[in-house]
Structure formats: structure tokens, C-alpha cells
Amino acid sequence: PLNKADGLTKWMASIDAPKEDVIVIIDPDNWLTNSLDAEVAKVKKGKGVAQRAWYAGSSALNELWKKVCKANCDKKADATAVPYFIHKDDLAVVAPLWRMYTLMLKERTETDEAFKRRYASLQIDWGAEMLGWNYACAHAGVEMEVLPSVQVRDVDAPLPQSREASVKMIHMGRAWFPKDYKPAERWRHTEGKAWQYRGVQVWCKCNITADEIYPWPIPPGTDYQSRITLEYLYKSQEKYGKIPTSPLRPRNYHEPLA
């Protein structure tokens, strides 16, 4: 979970540190669908903007903050997730704190089973870097305006057409075809049964064939998140060709890089 925090810490301290006032931090599986100009315009030094995290409203977030905080302990931690919009001067302060809190949480989680169970509702095992960001911002005194729909996740409810123009990116992960679309059976996954209500799961980044099989064409009635995911995958392959095979690339979503 240290790729963003560690990389940004080193970038901000390097000769190549950014000159732009506003930095937008997203994940590789955040795929842009609309302009971010309106959100960027909101950012000022000391005040950023971010997507509301899935654990917003959980009392566990600030209970844990009180246990691990090193400064500004009376400040409430904002439940935010990518995309993060932040002033470069604030990021220079937040990035090393982000790394520190992420490491702190990971080390405690890996050595204290009771601690891990207590905060399982925050999915602290894989979500330590999200929590680390929240705590780093609180520590640094950077306030984050929490927005409800900058990003929509693949596992969120299907997005109504009326909201498509307001969403700026998707978090891609899975794709479904409508249940009554018979050709979907050729791509049906046995994994992902928890989301059967969405339709027939035909693609998942967790599958070992994710870089090889792109279901196409997309039938009418396919939800927005699935449509964007499969359209971007297919059209990128049309433009750039198939992804080259590499012995260095993990063949399983949960396999570490090293």
C-alpha cells in the first residue's frame, strides 16, 4: 500500500517536484470520463477536495485516529478517497505523513490480531493507505471538502443516466451484461457471485484473462460502469494493440510484484 505515499514523498523532495499549484491523485484503475476543472478550481492552500470514502459515517475512523494520531488529535479526520485534489505545498507536507501513518497501520495490523479485528469494518488490511491519507491530512491541518460523486465505483449501484455527466471518473474492476443477454454466457465468470443482481459478470480485473478477453459488443441495457470499462478496454486494444506478455507481470490479482 506504499506505492502512492512513498512515490509522492520522493517526487515532492526531488528536483522534479511539480510546479503546478494543484495536484490530482488518482489510482491506475480510476478512468476519467469528464473534465476535472471544476474540482481543481476549488483547491487552495490548506483546503483540498476529494471523493467521499465508502466508510464515511463510520465512528471507527475517528476512534482509530485518536489511537494513532501524532498531532492535531482534536481535529476530525475526513473520510476521503481518490481522487484527491490538493495544493502542491500541502502535498509536500502530507506525503511523508501519509507514508508514516500507512506504515504504522500496516505494522500494527500485521502484528496485532485483536487490533486488526477491531478495525475490520474499515478493511484496514488492504485499506491502510486510504486511512493513512485521512490521518495525514488531519495531522497537517489540511481540510478536505468531501464530494459525493466525483467517482463512481464498479460495485456501486448502477449509475442513472441523469448522473452520467456529473461523474468525473469510474473505479473500474468488474463488468456485467444484462441477465437476458444470451451471448453473455460465453464470458460468464464463476467468481463474483455477491454481485449477481447486477447481471452476468463477464470481466474482472481479478481474473487471469483480464488482459486477454474483452467481451464485445456491448449490448443495450448495460450499466454505465460496465459500459465505460469494456469500451475503454476494447478501444485501447484497437488503438495500441494487445498487451505484451511479460514474465514479470503477476498472473494473479493478489500476487505481489516482488
XYZ file of N, CA and C in Angstrom:
774
model
N 0.801 -1.224 0.000
C 0.000 0.000 0.000
C 0.834 1.274 0.000
N 2.147 1.154 -0.258
C 3.026 2.313 -0.132
C 3.359 2.974 -1.463
N 2.821 2.435 -2.560
C 3.264 2.955 -3.860
C 3.005 4.448 -4.016
N 1.795 4.895 -3.678
C 1.487 6.317 -3.852
C 2.200 7.169 -2.805
N 2.085 6.797 -1.543
C 2.661 7.615 -0.471
C 4.177 7.729 -0.600
N 4.837 6.616 -0.863
C 6.297 6.628 -0.959
C 6.747 7.347 -2.234
N 6.101 7.048 -3.352
C 6.479 7.686 -4.608
C 6.276 9.189 -4.573
N 5.161 9.634 -4.003
C 4.892 11.069 -3.941
C 5.837 11.774 -2.972
N 6.183 11.108 -1.888
C 7.146 11.695 -0.945
C 8.470 11.974 -1.656
N 8.926 11.012 -2.419
C 10.198 11.159 -3.129
C 10.092 12.190 -4.254
N 8.957 12.204 -4.933
C 8.750 13.175 -6.016
C 8.767 14.601 -5.472
N 8.047 14.818 -4.369
C 7.966 16.174 -3.820
C 9.319 16.669 -3.310
N 10.209 15.749 -2.947
C 11.523 16.131 -2.423
C 12.590 16.185 -3.512
N 12.196 15.873 -4.749
C 13.174 15.766 -5.823
C 13.310 17.067 -6.606
N 14.296 17.099 -7.483
C 14.487 18.260 -8.362
C 13.344 18.378 -9.363
N 12.609 17.288 -9.551
C 11.491 17.264 -10.495
C 10.148 17.515 -9.815
N 10.164 18.055 -8.612
C 8.913 18.330 -7.892
C 7.986 19.183 -8.760
N 6.676 18.981 -8.655
C 5.738 19.677 -9.539
C 5.738 21.186 -9.355
N 5.536 21.885 -10.446
C 5.435 23.347 -10.417
C 3.980 23.813 -10.435
N 3.076 22.941 -10.897
C 1.659 23.278 -10.919
C 1.143 23.410 -9.488
N 0.210 24.330 -9.287
C -0.304 24.564 -7.938
C -1.156 23.422 -7.420
N -1.920 22.780 -8.300
C -2.862 21.745 -7.855
C -2.437 20.378 -8.386
N -2.392 19.412 -7.489
C -2.062 18.035 -7.834
C -3.314 17.181 -7.655
N -3.597 16.336 -8.628
C -4.723 15.405 -8.551
C -4.167 13.992 -8.468
N -4.517 13.289 -7.411
C -4.006 11.942 -7.177
C -5.126 10.944 -7.444
N -4.881 10.047 -8.402
C -5.840 9.001 -8.711
C -5.111 7.657 -8.738
N -5.872 6.583 -8.856
C -5.301 5.241 -8.963
C -5.267 4.797 -10.418
N -4.466 3.774 -10.742
C -4.443 3.284 -12.129
C -5.802 2.780 -12.594
N -6.649 2.326 -11.663
C -7.964 1.831 -12.059
C -9.050 2.898 -11.933
N -8.647 4.174 -11.836
C -9.574 5.302 -11.993
C -9.513 5.734 -13.458
N -10.611 5.647 -14.143
C -10.644 6.004 -15.563
C -11.501 7.242 -15.759
N -10.889 8.284 -16.302
C -11.562 9.573 -16.455
C -12.681 9.510 -17.492
N -13.782 10.189 -17.158
C -14.925 10.245 -18.066
C -15.359 11.681 -18.358
N -14.966 12.627 -17.522
C -15.331 14.036 -17.711
C -14.217 14.933 -17.178
N -14.305 16.219 -17.460
C -13.293 17.184 -17.034
C -13.278 17.338 -15.509
N -12.082 17.574 -14.960
C -11.906 17.806 -13.526
C -11.721 19.292 -13.200
N -11.928 20.170 -14.169
C -11.633 21.597 -13.979
C -12.388 22.201 -12.796
N -13.650 21.825 -12.620
C -14.458 22.427 -11.545
C -13.904 22.070 -10.176
N -13.435 20.844 -10.017
C -12.875 20.417 -8.730
C -11.509 21.057 -8.491
N -10.699 21.138 -9.530
C -9.380 21.765 -9.410
C -9.525 23.219 -8.967
N -10.537 23.903 -9.481
C -10.733 25.319 -9.159
C -11.084 25.558 -7.696
N -11.525 24.539 -6.999
C -11.900 24.669 -5.585
C -10.691 24.650 -4.647
N -9.551 24.178 -5.135
C -8.401 23.926 -4.263
C -7.649 25.211 -3.936
N -7.346 25.372 -2.666
C -6.497 26.461 -2.184
C -5.527 25.877 -1.174
N -4.491 26.608 -0.868
C -3.556 26.124 0.134
C -4.283 25.945 1.464
N -4.182 24.753 2.021
C -4.858 24.439 3.273
C -6.234 23.831 3.092
N -6.741 23.845 1.847
C -8.073 23.303 1.579
C -8.048 22.494 0.285
N -8.364 21.221 0.398
C -8.412 20.352 -0.768
C -9.816 19.830 -1.014
N -9.911 18.925 -1.964
C -11.185 18.333 -2.361
C -10.944 16.840 -2.596
N -11.937 16.004 -2.288
C -11.786 14.572 -2.531
C -13.145 13.895 -2.584
N -13.138 12.692 -3.110
C -14.316 11.845 -3.144
C -14.637 11.335 -1.738
N -15.901 11.206 -1.433
C -16.320 10.606 -0.164
C -15.945 9.130 -0.154
N -15.301 8.688 0.923
C -14.894 7.288 1.053
C -16.096 6.409 1.366
N -15.975 5.143 1.028
C -17.077 4.207 1.265
C -17.371 4.032 2.749
N -16.388 4.336 3.629
C -16.602 4.172 5.071
C -17.032 5.479 5.746
N -17.429 6.472 4.963
C -17.917 7.736 5.533
C -19.086 7.454 6.473
N -19.063 8.089 7.635
C -20.110 7.883 8.627
C -19.766 6.851 9.679
N -18.676 6.117 9.471
C -18.265 5.109 10.452
C -17.544 5.783 11.620
N -17.973 5.498 12.831
C -17.314 6.058 14.015
C -15.926 5.473 14.207
N -15.671 4.321 13.586
C -14.370 3.659 13.738
C -13.237 4.506 13.169
N -13.531 5.320 12.139
C -12.481 6.134 11.514
C -11.837 7.063 12.523
N -12.630 7.793 13.267
C -12.064 8.746 14.212
C -11.704 8.109 15.551
N -12.302 6.981 15.857
C -11.843 6.219 17.030
C -10.399 5.771 16.825
N -10.133 5.248 15.624
C -8.770 4.818 15.298
C -7.825 6.008 15.232
N -8.293 7.130 14.695
C -7.464 8.334 14.625
C -6.976 8.733 16.013
N -7.835 8.661 17.003
C -7.448 9.036 18.364
C -6.352 8.109 18.904
N -6.325 6.889 18.429
C -5.329 5.928 18.895
C -3.959 6.122 18.258
N -3.946 6.605 17.015
C -2.671 6.652 16.289
C -2.152 8.064 16.051
N -2.940 9.091 16.346
C -2.566 10.460 15.973
C -1.289 10.922 16.670
N -0.507 11.714 15.951
C 0.729 12.285 16.469
C 0.652 13.808 16.605
N -0.356 14.424 16.014
C -0.549 15.878 16.099
C -1.976 16.193 15.678
N -2.473 17.352 16.126
C -3.840 17.771 15.784
C -4.874 16.712 16.152
N -4.684 16.082 17.301
C -5.536 14.956 17.671
C -6.992 15.353 17.911
N -7.238 16.626 18.142
C -8.617 17.086 18.338
C -9.337 17.325 17.012
N -8.585 17.318 15.924
C -9.191 17.535 14.610
C -9.842 16.243 14.125
N -10.992 16.367 13.507
C -11.697 15.212 12.965
C -11.089 14.820 11.626
N -10.865 13.527 11.438
C -10.338 13.045 10.161
C -11.475 12.964 9.143
N -11.238 13.499 7.955
C -12.236 13.457 6.892
C -12.166 12.108 6.170
N -13.319 11.504 5.940
C -13.384 10.210 5.247
C -13.354 10.445 3.740
N -12.151 10.482 3.184
C -12.000 10.764 1.761
C -11.288 9.624 1.040
N -11.510 9.584 -0.256
C -10.879 8.583 -1.124
C -10.470 9.276 -2.419
N -9.708 8.576 -3.243
C -9.339 9.139 -4.539
C -10.600 9.401 -5.357
N -10.541 10.453 -6.156
C -9.416 11.347 -6.412
C -9.222 12.367 -5.302
N -7.931 12.613 -4.980
C -7.560 13.667 -4.041
C -7.078 14.871 -4.846
N -7.614 16.042 -4.539
C -7.181 17.292 -5.162
C -6.536 18.121 -4.056
N -5.258 18.476 -4.217
C -4.534 19.118 -3.125
C -3.497 20.101 -3.670
N -3.259 21.175 -2.926
C -2.237 22.152 -3.311
C -0.856 21.517 -3.145
N 0.053 21.854 -4.055
C 1.382 21.230 -4.028
C 2.124 21.485 -2.721
N 1.946 22.659 -2.127
C 2.619 22.946 -0.861
C 2.080 22.061 0.271
N 0.779 21.795 0.228
C 0.192 20.897 1.220
C 0.653 19.462 0.996
N 0.750 19.063 -0.261
C 1.176 17.690 -0.557
C 2.597 17.439 -0.073
N 3.450 18.448 -0.150
C 4.826 18.288 0.330
C 4.853 17.941 1.821
N 3.886 18.429 2.566
C 3.787 18.129 3.998
C 3.046 16.810 4.226
N 1.958 16.600 3.477
C 1.090 15.439 3.693
C 1.748 14.134 3.260
N 2.493 14.142 2.158
C 3.021 12.896 1.585
C 3.860 12.081 2.575
N 4.867 12.654 3.242
C 5.636 11.842 4.189
C 4.817 11.394 5.400
N 3.840 12.210 5.799
C 2.943 11.806 6.880
C 2.058 10.648 6.430
N 1.638 10.690 5.193
C 0.835 9.609 4.614
C 1.607 8.294 4.681
N 2.870 8.352 4.284
C 3.709 7.151 4.341
C 3.865 6.676 5.783
N 4.076 7.612 6.695
C 4.273 7.259 8.104
C 3.046 6.569 8.691
N 1.871 7.160 8.471
C 0.655 6.572 9.038
C 0.302 5.247 8.375
N 0.554 5.129 7.071
C 0.284 3.869 6.383
C 1.153 2.757 6.949
N 2.441 3.031 7.120
C 3.345 2.043 7.704
C 2.932 1.685 9.126
N 2.566 2.681 9.886
C 2.149 2.460 11.266
C 0.952 1.505 11.331
N -0.028 1.759 10.480
C -1.229 0.928 10.465
C -0.934 -0.485 9.961
N -0.121 -0.601 8.924
C 0.212 -1.921 8.388
C 0.996 -2.745 9.394
N 1.967 -2.129 10.040
C 2.773 -2.865 11.014
C 1.926 -3.330 12.190
N 1.018 -2.473 12.663
C 0.154 -2.848 13.776
C -0.816 -3.956 13.354
N -1.341 -3.845 12.151
C -2.293 -4.840 11.654
C -1.641 -6.213 11.509
N -0.394 -6.229 11.098
C 0.293 -7.497 10.861
C 0.807 -8.150 12.133
N 0.837 -7.417 13.220
C 1.382 -7.971 14.475
C 0.353 -8.047 15.601
N -0.821 -7.448 15.408
C -1.823 -7.376 16.476
C -3.173 -7.815 15.903
N -3.499 -9.089 16.111
C -4.712 -9.652 15.532
C -5.969 -9.007 16.107
N -5.934 -8.681 17.394
C -7.094 -8.041 18.024
C -7.340 -6.658 17.415
N -6.265 -5.923 17.151
C -6.359 -4.602 16.514
C -6.949 -4.746 15.110
N -6.485 -5.736 14.379
C -6.971 -5.973 13.018
C -8.466 -6.287 13.023
N -8.888 -7.123 13.968
C -10.310 -7.470 14.063
C -11.145 -6.255 14.456
N -10.615 -5.440 15.375
C -11.378 -4.293 15.862
C -11.711 -3.323 14.727
N -10.793 -3.182 13.778
C -10.998 -2.217 12.699
C -11.222 -2.897 11.346
N -11.713 -4.124 11.404
C -12.013 -4.856 10.168
C -13.100 -4.156 9.362
N -13.979 -3.408 10.039
C -15.053 -2.702 9.331
C -14.505 -1.630 8.397
N -13.276 -1.186 8.639
C -12.609 -0.222 7.762
C -11.752 -0.922 6.707
N -11.802 -2.261 6.710
C -10.971 -3.079 5.822
C -9.515 -2.622 5.899
N -9.054 -2.549 7.147
C -7.741 -1.979 7.421
C -6.606 -2.795 6.825
N -6.851 -4.071 6.525
C -5.771 -4.893 5.977
C -5.317 -4.384 4.610
N -6.284 -4.066 3.725
C -5.885 -3.537 2.414
C -6.113 -2.028 2.312
N -6.887 -1.441 3.226
C -7.222 -0.034 3.136
C -6.369 0.886 3.982
N -5.228 0.394 4.464
C -4.384 1.210 5.345
C -3.936 2.505 4.672
N -3.678 2.459 3.367
C -3.198 3.678 2.702
C -4.312 4.717 2.569
N -5.570 4.276 2.464
C -6.677 5.229 2.453
C -6.802 5.920 3.808
N -6.750 5.119 4.856
C -6.826 5.669 6.211
C -5.609 6.549 6.486
N -4.457 6.101 6.007
C -3.234 6.879 6.190
C -3.343 8.271 5.589
N -3.986 8.379 4.427
C -4.206 9.697 3.812
C -5.105 10.555 4.698
N -6.205 9.991 5.155
C -7.130 10.736 6.019
C -6.414 11.276 7.249
N -5.576 10.447 7.853
C -4.887 10.837 9.086
C -3.752 11.817 8.813
N -3.093 11.678 7.670
C -2.022 12.619 7.309
C -2.585 14.018 7.098
N -3.742 14.110 6.451
C -4.366 15.419 6.236
C -4.794 16.044 7.555
N -5.363 15.236 8.450
C -5.757 15.752 9.766
C -4.531 16.234 10.530
N -3.478 15.445 10.523
C -2.221 15.790 11.194
C -1.679 17.117 10.669
N -1.719 17.306 9.348
C -1.154 18.504 8.714
C -2.099 19.699 8.769
N -3.336 19.473 9.201
C -4.307 20.569 9.257
C -4.870 20.955 7.910
N -4.826 20.039 6.962
C -5.383 20.288 5.636
C -6.837 19.825 5.618
N -7.749 20.741 5.381
C -9.168 20.402 5.335
C -9.536 19.915 3.939
N -10.315 18.844 3.899
C -10.739 18.286 2.624
C -12.246 18.429 2.472
N -12.672 19.113 1.420
C -14.096 19.150 1.109
C -14.478 17.787 0.529
N -15.464 17.160 1.134
C -15.851 15.806 0.746
C -16.996 15.881 -0.264
N -16.750 15.379 -1.470
C -17.751 15.416 -2.535
C -18.340 14.019 -2.748
N -19.637 13.935 -3.058
C -20.293 12.628 -3.097
C -20.148 11.843 -4.385
N -19.854 12.503 -5.498
C -19.951 11.759 -6.760
C -18.934 12.185 -7.807
N -17.715 12.457 -7.373
C -16.652 12.698 -8.356
C -16.340 11.386 -9.070
N -16.345 10.318 -8.299
C -16.046 8.988 -8.811
C -17.206 8.051 -8.487
N -17.461 7.107 -9.369
C -18.407 6.028 -9.084
C -17.664 4.710 -9.224
N -17.859 3.828 -8.243
C -17.160 2.545 -8.257
C -17.920 1.509 -9.085
N -17.186 0.532 -9.575
C -17.817 -0.547 -10.330
C -18.859 -1.276 -9.493
N -18.598 -1.419 -8.172
C -19.508 -2.175 -7.314
C -20.586 -1.303 -6.676
N -20.593 0.003 -6.998
C -21.713 0.845 -6.587
C -22.944 0.473 -7.410
N -24.089 0.944 -6.959
C -25.315 0.708 -7.724
C -25.174 1.277 -9.136
N -25.824 0.672 -10.124
C -25.747 1.201 -11.493
C -26.093 2.689 -11.529
N -25.303 3.447 -12.254
C -25.463 4.895 -12.282
C -26.628 5.295 -13.196
N -27.581 6.088 -12.690
C -28.668 6.571 -13.553
C -28.112 7.455 -14.666
N -28.749 7.431 -15.807
C -28.286 8.227 -16.944
C -28.229 9.713 -16.594
N -29.118 10.166 -15.719
C -29.168 11.585 -15.352
C -27.924 12.039 -14.601
N -27.145 11.100 -14.073
C -25.955 11.460 -13.299
C -24.660 11.274 -14.080
N -24.732 10.753 -15.274
C -23.517 10.424 -16.017
C -22.645 11.654 -16.267
N -23.260 12.800 -16.546
C -22.485 14.000 -16.860
C -21.792 14.579 -15.636
N -22.267 14.257 -14.432
C -21.686 14.834 -13.217
C -20.551 13.991 -12.656
N -20.461 12.743 -13.066
C -19.397 11.859 -12.580
C -18.151 12.073 -13.429
N -16.998 12.205 -12.760
C -15.770 12.552 -13.473
C -14.881 11.349 -13.789
N -15.121 10.234 -13.099
C -14.327 9.038 -13.358
C -15.013 7.832 -12.759
N -14.638 6.668 -13.245
C -15.095 5.430 -12.632
C -13.912 4.755 -11.949
N -14.213 3.959 -10.944
C -13.254 2.995 -10.414
C -13.625 1.682 -11.068
N -12.793 1.230 -11.995
C -13.145 0.024 -12.738
C -12.667 -1.205 -11.984
N -13.347 -2.302 -12.199
C -12.945 -3.552 -11.563
C -13.671 -4.746 -12.149
N -14.976 -4.571 -12.354
C -15.804 -5.640 -12.889
C -16.738 -5.070 -13.953
N -17.273 -5.963 -14.764
C -18.263 -5.558 -15.769
C -19.301 -6.656 -15.904
N -20.544 -6.210 -16.113
C -21.666 -7.136 -16.238
C -22.455 -6.838 -17.508
N -23.030 -7.901 -18.084
C -24.005 -7.766 -19.151
C -25.386 -8.093 -18.584
N -26.442 -7.565 -19.202
C -27.793 -7.859 -18.716
C -28.072 -9.367 -18.663
N -28.867 -9.765 -17.682
C -29.152 -11.191 -17.485
C -29.844 -11.822 -18.686
N -30.636 -11.033 -19.421
C -31.377 -11.598 -20.546
C -30.598 -11.559 -21.861
N -29.321 -11.174 -21.790
C -28.481 -11.149 -22.994
C -27.770 -12.501 -23.107
N -28.299 -13.373 -23.947
C -27.836 -14.762 -24.012
C -26.358 -14.918 -24.373
N -25.809 -14.110 -25.310
C -24.381 -14.278 -25.637
C -23.440 -14.054 -24.454
N -23.940 -13.438 -23.365
C -23.082 -13.207 -22.197
C -22.590 -14.504 -21.578
N -23.300 -15.604 -21.813
C -22.937 -16.876 -21.189
C -21.537 -17.345 -21.591
N -21.080 -16.962 -22.749
C -19.745 -17.407 -23.193
C -18.636 -16.796 -22.351
N -18.948 -15.663 -21.670
C -17.947 -14.985 -20.844
C -18.261 -15.071 -19.348
N -19.307 -15.776 -18.967
C -19.748 -15.787 -17.574
C -18.623 -16.224 -16.631
N -18.453 -15.479 -15.530
C -17.471 -15.815 -14.505
C -18.131 -16.616 -13.385
N -17.366 -17.513 -12.798
C -17.855 -18.215 -11.607
C -17.574 -17.401 -10.350
N -16.635 -16.448 -10.437
C -16.300 -15.556 -9.321
C -17.244 -14.362 -9.341
N -17.442 -13.735 -8.163
C -18.226 -12.515 -8.116
C -19.708 -12.715 -7.868
N -20.075 -13.820 -7.221
C -21.493 -14.122 -7.012
C -22.197 -13.104 -6.129
N -21.431 -12.374 -5.321
C -22.045 -11.380 -4.438
C -22.728 -10.266 -5.229
N -22.366 -10.115 -6.504
C -22.940 -9.047 -7.326
C -23.827 -9.597 -8.440
N -24.409 -10.762 -8.226
C -25.237 -11.377 -9.266
C -26.411 -10.494 -9.670
N -26.871 -9.660 -8.728
C -28.017 -8.804 -9.044
C -27.711 -7.846 -10.182
N -26.423 -7.600 -10.442
C -26.030 -6.651 -11.483
C -26.175 -7.251 -12.883
N -26.214 -8.583 -12.957
C -26.277 -9.237 -14.250
C -25.283 -10.373 -14.326
N -24.829 -10.687 -15.532
C -23.837 -11.744 -15.741
C -22.458 -11.090 -15.746
N -21.615 -11.468 -14.783
C -20.262 -10.899 -14.747
C -19.449 -11.486 -15.890
N -18.948 -10.602 -16.761
C -18.229 -11.052 -17.949
C -16.761 -10.633 -17.957
N -16.380 -9.758 -17.021
C -14.973 -9.318 -16.960
C -14.653 -8.885 -15.542
N -13.425 -9.155 -15.109
C -12.954 -8.702 -13.798
C -11.445 -8.520 -13.860
N -10.960 -7.439 -13.298
C -9.517 -7.213 -13.274
C -8.808 -8.263 -12.427
N -9.583 -8.985 -11.595
C -9.011 -10.025 -10.743
C -8.791 -11.328 -11.501
N -9.291 -11.430 -12.716
C -9.206 -12.669 -13.479
C -7.895 -12.735 -14.258
N -7.325 -13.933 -14.383
C -6.049 -14.062 -15.085
C -6.176 -13.788 -16.584
N -7.403 -13.765 -17.100
C -7.609 -13.444 -18.523
C -7.986 -11.981 -18.736
N -7.854 -11.153 -17.692
C -8.305 -9.752 -17.784
C -7.605 -8.974 -18.892
N -6.370 -9.343 -19.216
C -5.627 -8.628 -20.249
C -5.769 -9.278 -21.621
N -6.606 -10.306 -21.703
C -6.715 -11.049 -22.957
C -8.130 -11.060 -23.532
N -9.137 -11.143 -22.668
C -10.514 -11.308 -23.123
C -11.322 -10.059 -22.786
N -11.780 -9.366 -23.825
C -12.600 -8.169 -23.659
C -13.955 -8.421 -24.324
N -14.981 -8.733 -23.549
C -16.297 -9.014 -24.140
C -16.786 -7.863 -25.019
N -17.265 -8.224 -26.204
C -17.687 -7.212 -27.182
C -18.590 -7.877 -28.215
N -19.603 -7.236 -28.726
C -20.019 -5.849 -28.486
C -20.787 -5.694 -27.177
N -21.002 -4.447 -26.804
C -21.720 -4.148 -25.569
C -23.212 -4.047 -25.883
N -24.034 -4.875 -25.258
C -25.466 -4.869 -25.580
C -26.210 -3.703 -24.931
N -27.354 -3.327 -25.483
C -28.205 -2.316 -24.841
C -28.582 -2.767 -23.432
N -28.724 -1.798 -22.532
C -29.099 -2.128 -21.158
C -27.931 -2.370 -20.236
N -26.702 -2.320 -20.773
C -25.509 -2.491 -19.931
C -25.332 -1.257 -19.057
N -25.032 -1.458 -17.779
C -24.902 -0.317 -16.862
C -23.683 0.543 -17.215
N -23.707 1.784 -16.733
C -22.692 2.777 -17.089
C -21.277 2.314 -16.754
N -21.059 1.841 -15.525
C -19.715 1.450 -15.115
C -19.168 0.334 -15.999
N -20.013 -0.662 -16.295
C -19.593 -1.769 -17.150
C -19.323 -1.283 -18.573
N -20.194 -0.408 -19.050
C -20.056 0.098 -20.424
C -18.746 0.852 -20.607
N -18.432 1.761 -19.667
C -17.185 2.523 -19.773
C -15.983 1.591 -19.680
N -16.023 0.656 -18.748
C -14.909 -0.276 -18.569
C -14.624 -1.049 -19.849
N -15.633 -1.672 -20.414
C -15.427 -2.514 -21.591
C -15.123 -1.688 -22.842
N -15.725 -0.509 -22.933
C -15.451 0.362 -24.084
C -14.000 0.830 -24.071
N -13.500 1.255 -22.915
C -12.117 1.715 -22.824
C -11.139 0.560 -23.102
N -11.439 -0.611 -22.569
C -10.573 -1.765 -22.795
C -10.495 -2.104 -24.284
N -11.651 -2.214 -24.912
C -11.702 -2.625 -26.308
C -11.054 -1.596 -27.225
N -11.383 -0.325 -27.007
C -10.863 0.720 -27.892
C -9.371 0.957 -27.685
N -8.888 0.739 -26.461
C -7.440 0.874 -26.246
C -6.685 -0.230 -26.975
N -7.275 -1.430 -26.993
C -6.635 -2.520 -27.731
C -6.664 -2.243 -29.235
N -7.772 -1.665 -29.709
C -7.853 -1.301 -31.127
C -6.763 -0.301 -31.498
N -6.506 0.651 -30.606
C -5.550 1.726 -30.902
C -4.105 1.296 -30.679
N -3.852 0.540 -29.597
C -2.465 0.245 -29.215
C -2.065 -1.213 -29.392
N -3.018 -2.071 -29.707
C -2.708 -3.486 -29.861
C -2.804 -4.231 -28.540
N -2.590 -5.535 -28.596
C -2.686 -6.374 -27.403
C -1.573 -6.047 -26.413
N -1.862 -6.233 -25.149
C -0.854 -6.015 -24.109
C 0.208 -7.100 -24.229
N 1.484 -6.736 -24.331
C 2.533 -7.755 -24.450
C 2.597 -8.628 -23.192
N 2.887 -9.884 -23.384
C 3.085 -10.759 -22.233
C 4.438 -10.458 -21.608
N 4.533 -10.669 -20.315
C 5.784 -10.408 -19.606
C 5.915 -11.371 -18.438
N 7.081 -11.989 -18.275
C 7.278 -12.894 -17.128
C 7.306 -12.137 -15.799
N 7.430 -10.813 -15.864
C 7.498 -10.010 -14.645
C 6.123 -9.589 -14.156
N 5.088 -9.747 -15.007
C 3.753 -9.321 -14.604
C 3.062 -10.444 -13.844
N 2.519 -10.165 -12.662
C 1.815 -11.202 -11.903
C 0.661 -11.778 -12.703
N 0.431 -13.055 -12.549
C -0.674 -13.708 -13.247
C -1.906 -13.805 -12.345
N -1.807 -13.274 -11.146
C -2.936 -13.282 -10.225
C -3.048 -11.918 -9.609
N -4.277 -11.425 -9.485
C -4.521 -10.078 -8.964
C -3.926 -9.879 -7.580
N -3.873 -10.954 -6.793
C -3.397 -10.845 -5.413
C -1.920 -11.209 -5.263
N -1.254 -11.472 -6.373
C 0.161 -11.831 -6.324
C 1.019 -10.558 -6.241
N 1.967 -10.480 -5.301
C 2.793 -9.264 -5.190
C 3.741 -9.140 -6.378
N 4.183 -7.911 -6.617
C 5.118 -7.663 -7.701
C 6.506 -8.189 -7.385
N 6.835 -8.289 -6.097
C 8.170 -8.766 -5.717
C 8.080 -9.527 -4.419
